[in-house]
C-alpha positions as a printed Julia matrix, in Angstrom:
307×3 Matrix{Float64}:
 -31.7   -36.29  -67.33
 -29.83  -33.6   -69.47
 -32.72  -31.15  -68.94
 -32.87  -31.72  -65.35
 -29.12  -31.25  -64.81
 -29.24  -27.98  -66.74
 -32.29  -26.75  -64.89
 -30.79  -27.34  -61.4
 -28.15  -24.62  -61.77
 -30.68  -22.11  -62.88
 -32.93  -22.98  -60.02
 -29.84  -22.74  -57.64
 -29.06  -19.26  -59.13
 -32.56  -18.09  -58.69
 -32.69  -19.41  -55.09
 -29.39  -17.67  -54.17
 -30.79  -14.54  -55.75
 -33.84  -14.56  -53.68
 -32.17  -15.55  -50.55
 -29.19  -13.21  -50.97
 -28.8    -9.44  -50.78
 -31.49   -8.96  -53.47
 -34.39   -9.23  -50.94
 -32.57   -6.76  -48.65
 -32.13   -4.08  -51.25
 -35.36   -4.59  -53.18
 -37.4    -2.19  -50.83
 -34.65    0.55  -51.26
 -34.7     0.13  -54.93
 -38.5     0.32  -55.14
 -38.46    3.45  -53.02
 -35.83    5.09  -55.13
 -37.73    4.12  -58.38
 -40.94    5.65  -57.01
 -39.54    8.79  -55.31
 -36.61    9.7   -57.54
 -36.21    7.84  -60.77
 -39.79    8.23  -61.94
 -40.13   11.87  -60.91
 -36.87   12.63  -62.6
 -37.9    10.76  -65.86
 -41.08   12.96  -65.76
 -39.31   16.26  -65.37
 -36.88   15.38  -68.26
 -39.91   14.41  -70.31
 -41.96   17.54  -69.51
 -38.84   19.6   -70.37
 -39.39   18.62  -74.06
 -42.97   19.78  -74.04
 -44.87   23.24  -73.85
 -46.79   21.93  -70.9
 -48.5    24.26  -68.36
 -49.97   23.87  -64.94
 -53.17   25.5   -65.97
 -53.9    23.18  -68.92
 -53.92   19.49  -69.74
 -52.94   19.45  -73.42
 -49.42   19.92  -74.55
 -47.13   18.94  -77.43
 -43.49   17.81  -77.53
 -41.13   20.53  -78.68
 -37.61   22.02  -78.09
 -38.98   25.4   -77.58
 -38.24   25.35  -73.79
 -34.55   24.81  -74.3
 -34.45   27.36  -77.17
 -36.05   30.04  -75.05
 -33.77   29.42  -72.11
 -30.48   29.83  -74.26
 -31.99   32.86  -76.26
 -32.97   34.64  -73.0
 -30.34   37.22  -71.84
 -31.73   36.89  -68.25
 -30.63   33.29  -68.1
 -27.0    34.29  -68.41
 -27.5    36.93  -65.65
 -29.01   34.12  -63.48
 -26.0    31.79  -64.25
 -23.57   34.57  -63.32
 -25.48   35.31  -60.13
 -25.34   31.61  -59.27
 -21.65   31.41  -60.0
 -20.94   34.44  -57.83
 -23.05   32.96  -55.04
 -21.47   29.53  -55.18
 -17.95   30.82  -55.5
 -17.91   33.22  -52.48
 -20.03   30.98  -50.4
 -17.71   27.93  -50.88
 -14.52   30.03  -50.24
 -15.98   31.59  -47.17
 -17.37   28.4   -45.77
 -14.06   26.53  -46.47
 -11.78   29.14  -45.0
 -13.99   29.95  -41.94
 -14.62   26.21  -41.35
 -10.87   25.56  -41.38
 -10.09   28.55  -39.07
 -12.65   27.39  -36.49
 -11.34   23.89  -36.67
  -7.72   25.12  -36.15
  -8.89   27.22  -33.06
 -10.65   24.16  -31.5
  -7.67   21.84  -32.09
  -5.26   24.52  -30.6
  -7.66   25.08  -27.73
  -7.68   21.31  -27.04
  -3.89   21.25  -27.12
  -3.74   24.07  -24.58
  -6.63   22.48  -22.61
  -8.7    25.51  -22.79
 -12.23   25.66  -21.63
 -15.01   26.3   -24.19
 -13.99   24.18  -27.15
 -16.99   21.91  -26.82
 -19.17   25.13  -26.65
 -17.62   26.53  -29.77
 -18.28   23.28  -31.67
 -21.92   23.29  -30.43
 -22.53   26.87  -31.46
 -21.02   26.21  -34.88
 -23.24   23.23  -35.43
 -26.41   25.09  -34.53
 -26.49   26.84  -37.8
 -26.38   23.32  -39.53
 -29.16   22.08  -37.43
 -31.53   24.88  -38.28
 -33.68   24.43  -41.47
 -32.78   26.69  -44.36
 -36.17   28.4   -44.25
 -35.73   29.34  -40.72
 -32.33   30.71  -41.45
 -33.67   32.89  -44.11
 -36.33   34.3   -41.76
 -33.75   34.74  -38.93
 -31.33   36.75  -41.35
 -34.41   38.72  -42.8
 -35.29   39.85  -39.3
 -31.68   40.66  -38.48
 -31.28   42.74  -41.75
 -34.71   44.4   -41.73
 -34.02   47.99  -42.61
 -37.0    49.47  -40.5
 -36.38   50.39  -36.76
 -37.37   46.89  -35.84
 -34.22   45.46  -37.58
 -31.68   44.31  -35.18
 -28.61   45.45  -37.21
 -30.31   48.64  -38.42
 -31.18   49.69  -34.9
 -27.69   49.09  -33.73
 -26.34   51.28  -36.61
 -28.82   53.99  -35.8
 -27.56   53.94  -32.23
 -24.1    54.85  -33.39
 -25.22   57.42  -35.9
 -25.13   55.39  -39.1
 -28.38   56.0   -41.13
 -29.7    55.11  -44.59
 -28.0    51.73  -44.77
 -29.47   49.19  -47.37
 -29.17   45.53  -46.87
 -31.87   43.66  -48.83
 -33.3    46.43  -50.88
 -30.36   47.02  -53.14
 -29.3    44.43  -55.68
 -25.56   44.31  -54.74
 -25.85   44.43  -50.94
 -28.79   41.85  -51.24
 -26.46   39.32  -52.98
 -23.61   40.04  -50.43
 -25.92   39.49  -47.5
 -27.24   36.3   -49.03
 -23.85   35.04  -49.46
 -22.9    35.99  -45.87
 -26.06   34.14  -44.65
 -25.15   31.01  -46.61
 -21.65   31.15  -45.36
 -22.92   31.21  -41.75
 -25.14   28.29  -42.57
 -22.66   26.04  -44.15
 -19.46   26.68  -42.04
 -20.45   23.91  -39.68
 -19.86   21.13  -42.43
 -16.48   22.68  -43.27
 -15.47   22.76  -39.55
 -16.42   19.15  -39.02
 -14.42   17.84  -42.07
 -11.57   20.2   -41.36
 -11.44   19.15  -37.73
 -11.45   15.3   -38.57
  -8.62   15.99  -41.0
  -6.58   17.85  -38.45
  -6.9    15.24  -35.93
  -5.31   12.71  -38.23
  -2.05   14.73  -38.73
   0.81   12.91  -36.93
   2.21   14.89  -34.03
   5.67   13.81  -35.07
   5.36   15.92  -38.36
   4.39   18.98  -36.37
   7.2    18.46  -33.86
   9.72   18.02  -36.59
   8.56   21.23  -38.13
   9.06   23.05  -34.7
  12.46   21.64  -34.46
  13.31   23.0   -37.97
  12.28   26.42  -36.63
   9.1    26.79  -38.72
   6.77   29.57  -37.7
   2.97   29.08  -37.26
   2.27   30.4   -40.7
   4.93   28.09  -42.27
   3.47   25.03  -40.45
   0.05   25.86  -41.62
   1.17   26.51  -45.31
   3.71   23.7   -45.61
   2.67   21.07  -43.17
  -0.99   21.35  -42.12
  -2.87   22.22  -45.29
  -0.78   19.69  -47.46
  -1.5    16.99  -44.92
  -5.24   17.61  -45.11
  -5.48   18.51  -48.78
  -7.61   15.54  -49.67
 -10.11   16.38  -46.92
 -10.2    20.14  -48.05
 -10.72   18.97  -51.62
 -13.76   16.74  -50.53
 -15.13   19.53  -48.56
 -15.01   22.03  -51.41
 -16.79   19.58  -53.74
 -19.44   18.86  -51.17
 -19.87   22.62  -50.47
 -20.16   23.33  -54.13
 -22.92   20.81  -54.6
 -24.87   21.85  -51.49
 -24.52   25.59  -52.35
 -25.52   25.11  -55.96
 -28.78   23.52  -54.86
 -29.54   26.27  -52.19
 -33.19   27.27  -52.71
 -35.04   27.41  -49.19
 -32.87   30.0   -47.58
 -32.84   32.4   -50.6
 -36.67   31.87  -50.91
 -37.45   32.94  -47.41
 -34.66   35.69  -47.28
 -35.06   37.66  -50.55
 -37.34   35.39  -52.96
 -34.71   36.2   -55.6
 -35.13   40.01  -55.36
 -34.78   42.86  -55.5
 -35.57   42.29  -59.11
 -33.49   39.22  -60.05
 -30.3    40.25  -58.21
 -30.34   37.06  -56.01
 -32.18   34.57  -58.25
 -30.18   31.41  -58.63
 -30.88   28.61  -60.92
 -32.79   26.49  -58.51
 -35.1    29.46  -57.79
 -35.52   30.15  -61.46
 -36.95   26.69  -61.97
 -39.24   27.11  -59.09
 -40.68   30.43  -60.4
 -41.15   29.13  -63.94
 -43.33   26.3   -62.66
 -45.12   27.52  -59.68
 -45.25   31.38  -60.26
 -45.5    31.52  -64.11
 -47.2    28.17  -64.35
 -44.85   27.22  -67.21
 -44.26   23.48  -66.62
 -42.23   22.89  -69.87
 -39.87   25.88  -69.21
 -39.38   25.01  -65.51
 -38.77   21.41  -66.22
 -36.09   22.36  -68.75
 -34.43   24.58  -65.97
 -34.68   21.62  -63.59
 -33.13   19.17  -66.15
 -30.19   21.53  -66.73
 -29.78   21.65  -62.82
 -29.94   17.89  -62.72
 -27.42   17.47  -65.36
 -24.96   19.82  -63.54
 -25.55   18.11  -60.26
 -24.91   14.67  -62.01
 -21.7    15.95  -63.45
 -20.58   17.2   -59.91
 -21.56   13.95  -58.27
 -19.71   12.01  -60.9
 -16.62   14.19  -60.28
 -16.93   13.68  -56.52
 -16.94    9.81  -56.84
 -14.14    9.95  -59.27
 -12.07   12.04  -56.89
 -12.88    9.66  -54.05
 -11.76    6.62  -56.17
  -8.67    8.62  -57.23
  -7.75    9.55  -53.59
  -8.3     5.94  -52.47
  -5.95    4.66  -55.15
  -3.24    7.21  -54.22
  -3.54    6.2   -50.58
  -3.12    2.47  -51.42
């Protein structure tokens, strides 16, 4: 009797587990294990080897990480990645907020074309990164067939370099990425602006605040949590940008536009160095994990402050 009594709660718990949410989330868990967890584990494992794509034999070693931190080119790549991420995020955030402010003001004045502006801004977000790189490469082509080059030649400006010089190539890559990522910033900023109480804005008008003062002291503080989330998401997305740079510059000229994600790709699929490429990918995974953890911490902190 005692054994039967103790077995019944266990059977009940198992039954509740099988008929509860476990069965619903089990397929998702299996897919995540197969498509994400296992490949990530293999990348981390290979990062501690000297494996190559051209051979099957390998041994476990720390040489990949030692080579990374002793290579001066790595620090140049990290600096390029930092410059690319910093100016891209600043440009996306500022331009997205400016477009959102213009749309909200247009809606207040009941101007035509606000929906058109939103659609045009979202087009860049809908286009795949590879296609964006190809579009900008055609636009910045330095031959006579290049759109911008032909326009500059028509007004007497010649010998302009876009993608063939290191500094200008990085600037052009940043501009292309700003154009690509502004849509997300606009959407988040627009949603934040629509939550601002009209009473607050009317009180600022009564106090005699100018448009600039309302923006600095009322609008931006009111949506600061939205702006902060927007910045964090932009950093994560920009830090992982690969497809657009690959089709636009392939990291060139030289290594002037090579970011960390592109370095990992080149190590594995160009130099066939699986161990070194996996080490770069592991570092990239670690940085992304830290940024994601900070993002969720910030969301929880914002929720606690709201409550």
